[in-house]
Short mmCIF file of N, CA and C in Angstrom, two decimals:
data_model
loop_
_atom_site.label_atom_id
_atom_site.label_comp_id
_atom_site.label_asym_id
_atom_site.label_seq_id
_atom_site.Cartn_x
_atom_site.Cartn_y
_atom_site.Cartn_z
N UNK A 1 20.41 -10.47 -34.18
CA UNK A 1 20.11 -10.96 -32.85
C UNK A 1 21.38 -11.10 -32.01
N UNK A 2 22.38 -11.48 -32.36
CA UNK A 2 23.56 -11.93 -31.79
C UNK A 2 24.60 -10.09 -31.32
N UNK A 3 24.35 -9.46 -32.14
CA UNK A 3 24.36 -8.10 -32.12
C UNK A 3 24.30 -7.04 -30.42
N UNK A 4 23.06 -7.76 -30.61
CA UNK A 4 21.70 -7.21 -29.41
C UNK A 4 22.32 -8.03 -28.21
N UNK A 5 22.80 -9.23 -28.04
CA UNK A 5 23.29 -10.15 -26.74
C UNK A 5 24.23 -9.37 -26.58
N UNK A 6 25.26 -9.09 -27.31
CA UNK A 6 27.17 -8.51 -27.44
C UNK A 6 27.22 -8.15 -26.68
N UNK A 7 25.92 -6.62 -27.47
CA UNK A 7 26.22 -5.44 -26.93
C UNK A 7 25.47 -5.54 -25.22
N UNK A 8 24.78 -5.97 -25.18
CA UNK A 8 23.97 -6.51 -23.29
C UNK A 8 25.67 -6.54 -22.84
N UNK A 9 25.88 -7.68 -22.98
CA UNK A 9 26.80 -8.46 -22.82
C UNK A 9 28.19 -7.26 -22.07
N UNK A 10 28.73 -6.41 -23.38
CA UNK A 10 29.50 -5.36 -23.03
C UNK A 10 29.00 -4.56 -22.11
N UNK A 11 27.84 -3.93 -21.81
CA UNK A 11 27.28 -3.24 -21.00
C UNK A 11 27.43 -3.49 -19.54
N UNK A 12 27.03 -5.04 -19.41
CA UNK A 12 27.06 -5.37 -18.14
C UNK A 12 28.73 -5.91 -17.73
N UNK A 13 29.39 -5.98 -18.60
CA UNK A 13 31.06 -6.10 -18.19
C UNK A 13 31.29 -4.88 -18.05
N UNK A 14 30.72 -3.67 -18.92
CA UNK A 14 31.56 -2.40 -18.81
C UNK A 14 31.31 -2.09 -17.10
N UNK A 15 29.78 -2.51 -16.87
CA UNK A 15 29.46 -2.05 -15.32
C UNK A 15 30.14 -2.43 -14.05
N UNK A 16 30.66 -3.70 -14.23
CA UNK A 16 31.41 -4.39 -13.50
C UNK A 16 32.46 -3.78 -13.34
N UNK A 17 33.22 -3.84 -14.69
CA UNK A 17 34.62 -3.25 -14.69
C UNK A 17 34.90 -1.76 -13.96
N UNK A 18 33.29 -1.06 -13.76
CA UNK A 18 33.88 0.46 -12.93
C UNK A 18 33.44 0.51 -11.76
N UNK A 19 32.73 -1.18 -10.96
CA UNK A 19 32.60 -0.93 -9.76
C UNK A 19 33.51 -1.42 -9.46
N UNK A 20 34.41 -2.87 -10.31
CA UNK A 20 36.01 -2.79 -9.49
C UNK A 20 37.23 -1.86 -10.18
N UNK A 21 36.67 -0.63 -10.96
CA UNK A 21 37.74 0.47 -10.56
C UNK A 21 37.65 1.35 -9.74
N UNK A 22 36.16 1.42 -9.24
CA UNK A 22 35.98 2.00 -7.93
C UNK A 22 36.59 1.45 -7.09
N UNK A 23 36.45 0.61 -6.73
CA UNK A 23 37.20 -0.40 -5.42
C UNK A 23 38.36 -0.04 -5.16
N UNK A 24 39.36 -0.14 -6.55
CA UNK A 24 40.58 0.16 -6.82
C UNK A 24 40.94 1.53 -5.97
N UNK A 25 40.55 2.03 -7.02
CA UNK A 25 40.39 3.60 -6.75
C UNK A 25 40.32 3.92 -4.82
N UNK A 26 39.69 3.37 -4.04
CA UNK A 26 39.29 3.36 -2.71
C UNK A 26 40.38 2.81 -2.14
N UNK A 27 40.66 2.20 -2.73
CA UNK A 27 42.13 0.98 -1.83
C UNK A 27 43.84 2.01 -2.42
N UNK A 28 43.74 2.52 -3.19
CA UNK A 28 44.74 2.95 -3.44
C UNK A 28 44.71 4.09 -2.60
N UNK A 29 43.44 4.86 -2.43
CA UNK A 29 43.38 6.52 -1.84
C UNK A 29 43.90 5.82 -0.40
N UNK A 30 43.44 4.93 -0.05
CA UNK A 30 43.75 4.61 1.69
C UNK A 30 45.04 4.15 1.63
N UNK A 31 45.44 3.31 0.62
CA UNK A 31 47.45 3.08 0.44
C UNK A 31 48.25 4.48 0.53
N UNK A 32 47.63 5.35 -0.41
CA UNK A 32 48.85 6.56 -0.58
C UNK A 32 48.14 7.25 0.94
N UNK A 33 47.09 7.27 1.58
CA UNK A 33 47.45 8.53 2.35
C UNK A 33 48.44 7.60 3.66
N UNK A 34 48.38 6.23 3.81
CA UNK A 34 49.36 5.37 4.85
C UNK A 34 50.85 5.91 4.79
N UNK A 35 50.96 5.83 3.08
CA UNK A 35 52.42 6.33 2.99
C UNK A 35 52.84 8.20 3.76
N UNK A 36 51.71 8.74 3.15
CA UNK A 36 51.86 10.24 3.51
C UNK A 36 52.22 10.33 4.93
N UNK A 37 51.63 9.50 6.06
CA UNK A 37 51.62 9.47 7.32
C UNK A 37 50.30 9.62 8.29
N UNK A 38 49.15 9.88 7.04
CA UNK A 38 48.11 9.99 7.79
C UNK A 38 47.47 8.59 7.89
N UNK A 39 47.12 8.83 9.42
CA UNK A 39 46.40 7.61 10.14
C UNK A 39 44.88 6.90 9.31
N UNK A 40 45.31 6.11 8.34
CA UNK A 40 43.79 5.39 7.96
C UNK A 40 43.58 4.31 8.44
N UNK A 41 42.53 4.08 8.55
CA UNK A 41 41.84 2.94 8.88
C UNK A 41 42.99 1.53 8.37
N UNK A 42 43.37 0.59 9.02
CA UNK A 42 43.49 -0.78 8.02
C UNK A 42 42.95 -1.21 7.56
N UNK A 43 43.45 -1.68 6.49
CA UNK A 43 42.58 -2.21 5.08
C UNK A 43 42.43 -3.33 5.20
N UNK A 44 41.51 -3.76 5.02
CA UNK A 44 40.30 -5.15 5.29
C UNK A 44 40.58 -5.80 3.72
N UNK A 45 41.43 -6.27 3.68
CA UNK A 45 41.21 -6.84 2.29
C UNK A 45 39.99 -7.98 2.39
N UNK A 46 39.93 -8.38 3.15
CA UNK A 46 38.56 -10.11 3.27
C UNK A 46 37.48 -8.74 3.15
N UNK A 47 36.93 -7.95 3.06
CA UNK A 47 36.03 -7.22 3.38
C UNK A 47 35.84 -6.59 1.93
N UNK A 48 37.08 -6.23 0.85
CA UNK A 48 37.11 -5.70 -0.26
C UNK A 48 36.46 -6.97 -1.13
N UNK A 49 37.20 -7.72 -0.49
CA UNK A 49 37.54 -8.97 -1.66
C UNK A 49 36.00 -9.10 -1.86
N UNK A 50 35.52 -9.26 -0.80
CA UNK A 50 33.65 -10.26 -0.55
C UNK A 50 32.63 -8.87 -0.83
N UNK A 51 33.60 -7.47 -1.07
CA UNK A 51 32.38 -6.38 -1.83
C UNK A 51 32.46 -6.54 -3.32
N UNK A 52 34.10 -7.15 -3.50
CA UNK A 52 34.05 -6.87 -5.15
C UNK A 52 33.62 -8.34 -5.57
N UNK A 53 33.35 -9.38 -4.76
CA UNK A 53 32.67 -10.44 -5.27
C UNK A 53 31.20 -10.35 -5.70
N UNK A 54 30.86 -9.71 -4.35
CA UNK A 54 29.10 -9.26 -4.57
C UNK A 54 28.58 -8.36 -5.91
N UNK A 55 29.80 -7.43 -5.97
CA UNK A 55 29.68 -6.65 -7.05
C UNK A 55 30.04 -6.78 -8.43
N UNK A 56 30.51 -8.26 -8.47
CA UNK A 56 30.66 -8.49 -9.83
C UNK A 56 29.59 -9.60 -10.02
N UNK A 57 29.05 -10.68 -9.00
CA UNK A 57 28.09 -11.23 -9.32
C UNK A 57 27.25 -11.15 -8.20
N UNK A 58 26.17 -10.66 -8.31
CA UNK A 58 25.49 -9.82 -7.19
C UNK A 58 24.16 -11.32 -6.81
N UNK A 59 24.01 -11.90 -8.40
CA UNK A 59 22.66 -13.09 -7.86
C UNK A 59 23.71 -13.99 -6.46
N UNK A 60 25.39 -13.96 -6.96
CA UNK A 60 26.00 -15.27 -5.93
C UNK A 60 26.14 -14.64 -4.81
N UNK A 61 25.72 -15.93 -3.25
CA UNK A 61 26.16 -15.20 -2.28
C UNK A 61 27.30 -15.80 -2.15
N UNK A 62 28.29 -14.89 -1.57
CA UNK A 62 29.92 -15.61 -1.09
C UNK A 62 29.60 -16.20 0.61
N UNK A 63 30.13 -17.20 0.93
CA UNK A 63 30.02 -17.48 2.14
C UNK A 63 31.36 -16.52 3.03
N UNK A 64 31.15 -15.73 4.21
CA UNK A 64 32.13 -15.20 4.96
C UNK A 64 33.52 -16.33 5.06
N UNK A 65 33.49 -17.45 5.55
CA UNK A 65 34.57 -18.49 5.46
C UNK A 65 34.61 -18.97 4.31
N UNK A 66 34.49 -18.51 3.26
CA UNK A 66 34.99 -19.51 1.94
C UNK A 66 35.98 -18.80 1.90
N UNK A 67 36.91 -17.40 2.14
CA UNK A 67 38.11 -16.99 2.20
C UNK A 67 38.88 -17.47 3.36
N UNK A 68 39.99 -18.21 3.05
CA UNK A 68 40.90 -18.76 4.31
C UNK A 68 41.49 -17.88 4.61
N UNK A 69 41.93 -17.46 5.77
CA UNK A 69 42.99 -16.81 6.01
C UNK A 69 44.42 -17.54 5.63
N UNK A 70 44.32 -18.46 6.07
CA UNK A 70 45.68 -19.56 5.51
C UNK A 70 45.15 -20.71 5.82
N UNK A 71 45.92 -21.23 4.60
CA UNK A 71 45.56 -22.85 4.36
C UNK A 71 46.26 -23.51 5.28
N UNK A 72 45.83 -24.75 5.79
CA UNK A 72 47.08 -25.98 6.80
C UNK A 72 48.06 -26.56 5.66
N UNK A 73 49.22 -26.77 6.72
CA UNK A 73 50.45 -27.23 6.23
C UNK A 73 49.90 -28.18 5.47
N UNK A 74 50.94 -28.75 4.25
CA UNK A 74 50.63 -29.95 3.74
C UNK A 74 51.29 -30.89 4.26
N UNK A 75 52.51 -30.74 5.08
CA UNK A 75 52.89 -31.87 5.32
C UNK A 75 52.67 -31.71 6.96
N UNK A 76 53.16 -32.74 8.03
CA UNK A 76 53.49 -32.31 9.56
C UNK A 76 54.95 -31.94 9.57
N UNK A 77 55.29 -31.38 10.48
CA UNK A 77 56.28 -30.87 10.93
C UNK A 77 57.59 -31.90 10.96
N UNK A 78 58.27 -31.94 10.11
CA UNK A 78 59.59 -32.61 10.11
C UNK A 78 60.33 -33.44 11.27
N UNK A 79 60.16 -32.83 12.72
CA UNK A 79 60.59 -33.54 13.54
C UNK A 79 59.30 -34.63 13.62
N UNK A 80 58.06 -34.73 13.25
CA UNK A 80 56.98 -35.76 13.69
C UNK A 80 57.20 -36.93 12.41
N UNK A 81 57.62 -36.80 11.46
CA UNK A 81 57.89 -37.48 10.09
C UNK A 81 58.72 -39.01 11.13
N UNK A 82 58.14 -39.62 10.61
CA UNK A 82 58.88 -41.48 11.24
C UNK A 82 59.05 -42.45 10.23
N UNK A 83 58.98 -41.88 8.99
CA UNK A 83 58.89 -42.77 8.23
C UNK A 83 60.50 -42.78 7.64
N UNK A 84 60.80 -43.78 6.85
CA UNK A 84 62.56 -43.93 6.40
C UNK A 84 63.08 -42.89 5.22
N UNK A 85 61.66 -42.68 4.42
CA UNK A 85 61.87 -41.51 2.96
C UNK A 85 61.38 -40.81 3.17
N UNK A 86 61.97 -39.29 2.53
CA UNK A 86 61.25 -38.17 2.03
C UNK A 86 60.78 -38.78 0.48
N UNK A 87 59.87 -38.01 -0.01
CA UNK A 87 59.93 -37.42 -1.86
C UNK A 87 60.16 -36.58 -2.08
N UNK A 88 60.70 -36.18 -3.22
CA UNK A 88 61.62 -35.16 -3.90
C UNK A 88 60.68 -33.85 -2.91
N UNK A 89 59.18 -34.09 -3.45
CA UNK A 89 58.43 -32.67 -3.23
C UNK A 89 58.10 -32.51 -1.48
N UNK A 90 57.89 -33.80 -0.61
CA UNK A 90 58.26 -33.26 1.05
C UNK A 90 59.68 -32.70 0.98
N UNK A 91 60.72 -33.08 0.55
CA UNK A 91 62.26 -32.32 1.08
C UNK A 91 62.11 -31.30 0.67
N UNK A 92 61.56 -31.01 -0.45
CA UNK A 92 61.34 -29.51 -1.34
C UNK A 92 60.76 -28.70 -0.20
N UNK A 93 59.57 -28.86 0.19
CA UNK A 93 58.80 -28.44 1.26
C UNK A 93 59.53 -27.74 2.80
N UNK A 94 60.04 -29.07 3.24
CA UNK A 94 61.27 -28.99 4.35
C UNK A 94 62.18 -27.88 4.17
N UNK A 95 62.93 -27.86 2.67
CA UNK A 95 64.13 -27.27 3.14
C UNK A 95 63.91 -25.66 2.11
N UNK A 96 62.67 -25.48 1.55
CA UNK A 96 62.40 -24.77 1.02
C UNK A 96 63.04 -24.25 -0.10
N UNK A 97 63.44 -25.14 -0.58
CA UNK A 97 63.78 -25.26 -1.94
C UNK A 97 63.04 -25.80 -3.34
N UNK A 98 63.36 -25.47 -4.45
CA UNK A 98 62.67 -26.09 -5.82
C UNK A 98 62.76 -27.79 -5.58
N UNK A 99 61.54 -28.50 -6.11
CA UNK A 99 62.14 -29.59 -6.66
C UNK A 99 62.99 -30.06 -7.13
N UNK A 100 63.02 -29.15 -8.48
CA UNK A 100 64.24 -29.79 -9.38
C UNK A 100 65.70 -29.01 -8.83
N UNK A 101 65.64 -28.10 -7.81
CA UNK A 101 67.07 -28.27 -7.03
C UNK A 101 67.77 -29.62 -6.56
N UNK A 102 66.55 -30.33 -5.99
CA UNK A 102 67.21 -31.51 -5.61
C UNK A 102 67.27 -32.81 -6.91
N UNK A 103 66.69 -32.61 -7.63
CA UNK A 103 66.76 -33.77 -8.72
C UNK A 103 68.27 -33.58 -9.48
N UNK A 104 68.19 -32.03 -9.15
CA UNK A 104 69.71 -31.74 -10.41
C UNK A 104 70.65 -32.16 -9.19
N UNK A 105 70.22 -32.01 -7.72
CA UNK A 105 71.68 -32.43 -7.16
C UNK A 105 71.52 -33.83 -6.94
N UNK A 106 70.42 -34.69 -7.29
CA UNK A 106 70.50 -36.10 -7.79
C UNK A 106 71.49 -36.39 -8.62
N UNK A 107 70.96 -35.79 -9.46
CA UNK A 107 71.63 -36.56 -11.18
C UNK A 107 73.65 -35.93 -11.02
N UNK A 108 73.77 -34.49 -10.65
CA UNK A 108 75.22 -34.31 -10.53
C UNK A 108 75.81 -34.90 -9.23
N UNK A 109 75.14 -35.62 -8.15
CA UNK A 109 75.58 -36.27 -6.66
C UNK A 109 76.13 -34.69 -6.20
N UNK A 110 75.62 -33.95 -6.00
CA UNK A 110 76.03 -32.79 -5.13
C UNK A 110 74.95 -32.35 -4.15
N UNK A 111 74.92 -33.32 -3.40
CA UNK A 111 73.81 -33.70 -2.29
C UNK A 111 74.69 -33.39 -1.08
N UNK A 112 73.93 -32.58 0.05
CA UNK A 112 74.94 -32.65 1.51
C UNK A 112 75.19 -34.49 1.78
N UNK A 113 76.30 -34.49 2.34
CA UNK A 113 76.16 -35.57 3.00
C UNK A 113 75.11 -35.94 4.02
N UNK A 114 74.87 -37.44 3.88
CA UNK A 114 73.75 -38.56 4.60
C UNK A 114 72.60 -38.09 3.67
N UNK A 115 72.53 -37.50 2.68
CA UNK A 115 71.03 -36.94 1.62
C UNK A 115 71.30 -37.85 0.11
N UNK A 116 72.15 -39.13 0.17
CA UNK A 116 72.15 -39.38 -1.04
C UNK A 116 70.89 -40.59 -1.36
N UNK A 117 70.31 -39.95 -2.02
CA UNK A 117 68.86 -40.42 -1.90
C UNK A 117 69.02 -41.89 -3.10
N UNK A 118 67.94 -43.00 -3.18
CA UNK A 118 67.61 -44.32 -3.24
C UNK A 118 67.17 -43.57 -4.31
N UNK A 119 67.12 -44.41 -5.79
CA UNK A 119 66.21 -44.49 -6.86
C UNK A 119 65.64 -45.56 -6.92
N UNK A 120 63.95 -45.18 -6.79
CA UNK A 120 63.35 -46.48 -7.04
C UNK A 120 62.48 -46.38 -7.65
N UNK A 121 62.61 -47.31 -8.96
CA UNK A 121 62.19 -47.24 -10.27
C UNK A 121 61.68 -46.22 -10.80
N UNK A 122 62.74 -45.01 -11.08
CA UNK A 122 63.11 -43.75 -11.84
C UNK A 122 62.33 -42.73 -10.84
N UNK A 123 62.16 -43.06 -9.32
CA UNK A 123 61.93 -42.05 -8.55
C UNK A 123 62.43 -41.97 -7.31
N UNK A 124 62.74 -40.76 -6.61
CA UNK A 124 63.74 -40.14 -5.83
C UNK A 124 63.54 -40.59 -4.59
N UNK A 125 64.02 -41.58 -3.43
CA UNK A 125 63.57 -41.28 -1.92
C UNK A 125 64.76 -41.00 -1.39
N UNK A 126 65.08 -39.96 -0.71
CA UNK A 126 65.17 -38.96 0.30
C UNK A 126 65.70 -39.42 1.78
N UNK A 127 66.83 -39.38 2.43
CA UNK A 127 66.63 -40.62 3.71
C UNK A 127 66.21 -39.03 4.67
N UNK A 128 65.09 -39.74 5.61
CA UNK A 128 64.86 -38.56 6.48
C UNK A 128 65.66 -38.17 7.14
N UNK A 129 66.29 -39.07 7.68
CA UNK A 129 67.65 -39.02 8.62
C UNK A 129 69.09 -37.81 8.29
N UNK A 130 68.62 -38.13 7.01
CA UNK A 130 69.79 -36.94 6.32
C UNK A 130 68.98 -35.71 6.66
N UNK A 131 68.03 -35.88 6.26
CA UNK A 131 67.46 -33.90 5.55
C UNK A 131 66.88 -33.79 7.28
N UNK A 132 66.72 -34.41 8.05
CA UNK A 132 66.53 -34.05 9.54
C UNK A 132 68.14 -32.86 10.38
N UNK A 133 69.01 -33.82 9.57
CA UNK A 133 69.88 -33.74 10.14
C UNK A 133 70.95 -32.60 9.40
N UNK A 134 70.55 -32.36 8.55
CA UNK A 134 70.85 -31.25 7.67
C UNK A 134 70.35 -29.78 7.70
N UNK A 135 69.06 -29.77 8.00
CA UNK A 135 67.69 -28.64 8.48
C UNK A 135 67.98 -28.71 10.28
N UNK A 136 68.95 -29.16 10.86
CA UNK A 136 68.77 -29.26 12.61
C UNK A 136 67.38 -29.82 13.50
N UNK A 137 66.70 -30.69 12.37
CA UNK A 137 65.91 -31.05 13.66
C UNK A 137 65.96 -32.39 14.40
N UNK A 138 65.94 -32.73 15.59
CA UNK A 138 66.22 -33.47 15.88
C UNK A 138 65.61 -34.65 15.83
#
C-alpha cells in the first residue's frame, strides 16, 4: 500500500518539476535573446512567479498582492530618530554595516569618534548624536 502512495506521490512531483522546467526554460529563452540584442518583451517576474505558483499547487489561489514589490523600511529615516540611543541592529541598519562590525569595534574601542557607545547590562546603546553625525545627517 505504501508503495502505491510513493509512487502517486513521485508522479505528481515529477509533473510539477517539468512545468517549472518549462518556466525555466521560457525565462532563460527571453534572457539569452536580451543579451543577443533582440528586442523581447520584459520579463514579468510577479507574473512568472504567480504562474509557477498556480502550477505547482493549482487547488491554492495566490492573491495578486501577496507579492510585495518591496517591503517598508524597518526603521524611519535617521534624521526623524529623537531618541538618545541607537541598538547595535538600528546603527547596523543606518550605516549599513554587519552587527557584529560594530560589537567588535565595541569590544576593541575602534569606534569613530562621539560613537562610543553605553553598556547596559551586557547590551550596546549607540549615542544617536554620534552615528547622525558620522553618516552626515543633520
Amino acid at each position: 500500500m505504501q508503495t502505491a502512495s510513493i509512487g502517486i506521490q513521485a508522479k505528481r512531483e515529477a509533473k510539477e518539476h517539468q512545468q517549472f522546467a518549462q518556466l525555466l526554460r521560457e525565462l532563460i529563452a527571453q534572457y539569452d535573446g536580451m543579451e543577443q540584442g533582440n528586442t523581447a518583451p520584459p520579463l514579468d517576474i510577479k507574473k512568472l512567479l504567480l504562474e509557477l505558483a498556480q502550477n505547482v499547487n493549482p487547488g491554492v489561489h495566490v492573491p495578486q498582492d501577496s507579492i510585495q514589490s518591496q517591503a517598508p523600511p524597518p526603521y524611519p529615516p535617521l534624521s526623524q530618530v529623537t531618541k538618545p540611543n541607537l541598538t547595535t541592529k538600528e546603527l547596523a541598519y543606518y550605516s549599513d554595516m554587519a552587527e557584529q562590525t560594530w560589537r567588535v569595534k565595541a569590544c576593541y574601542e575602534t569606534f569613530p569618534d562621539g560613537l562610543r557607545p553605553l553598556r547596559v547590562c551586557g547590551k550596546l546603546a549607540w549615542p544617536t548624536a554620534g552615528a547622525k553625525k558620522l553618516l552626515g545627517v543633520a
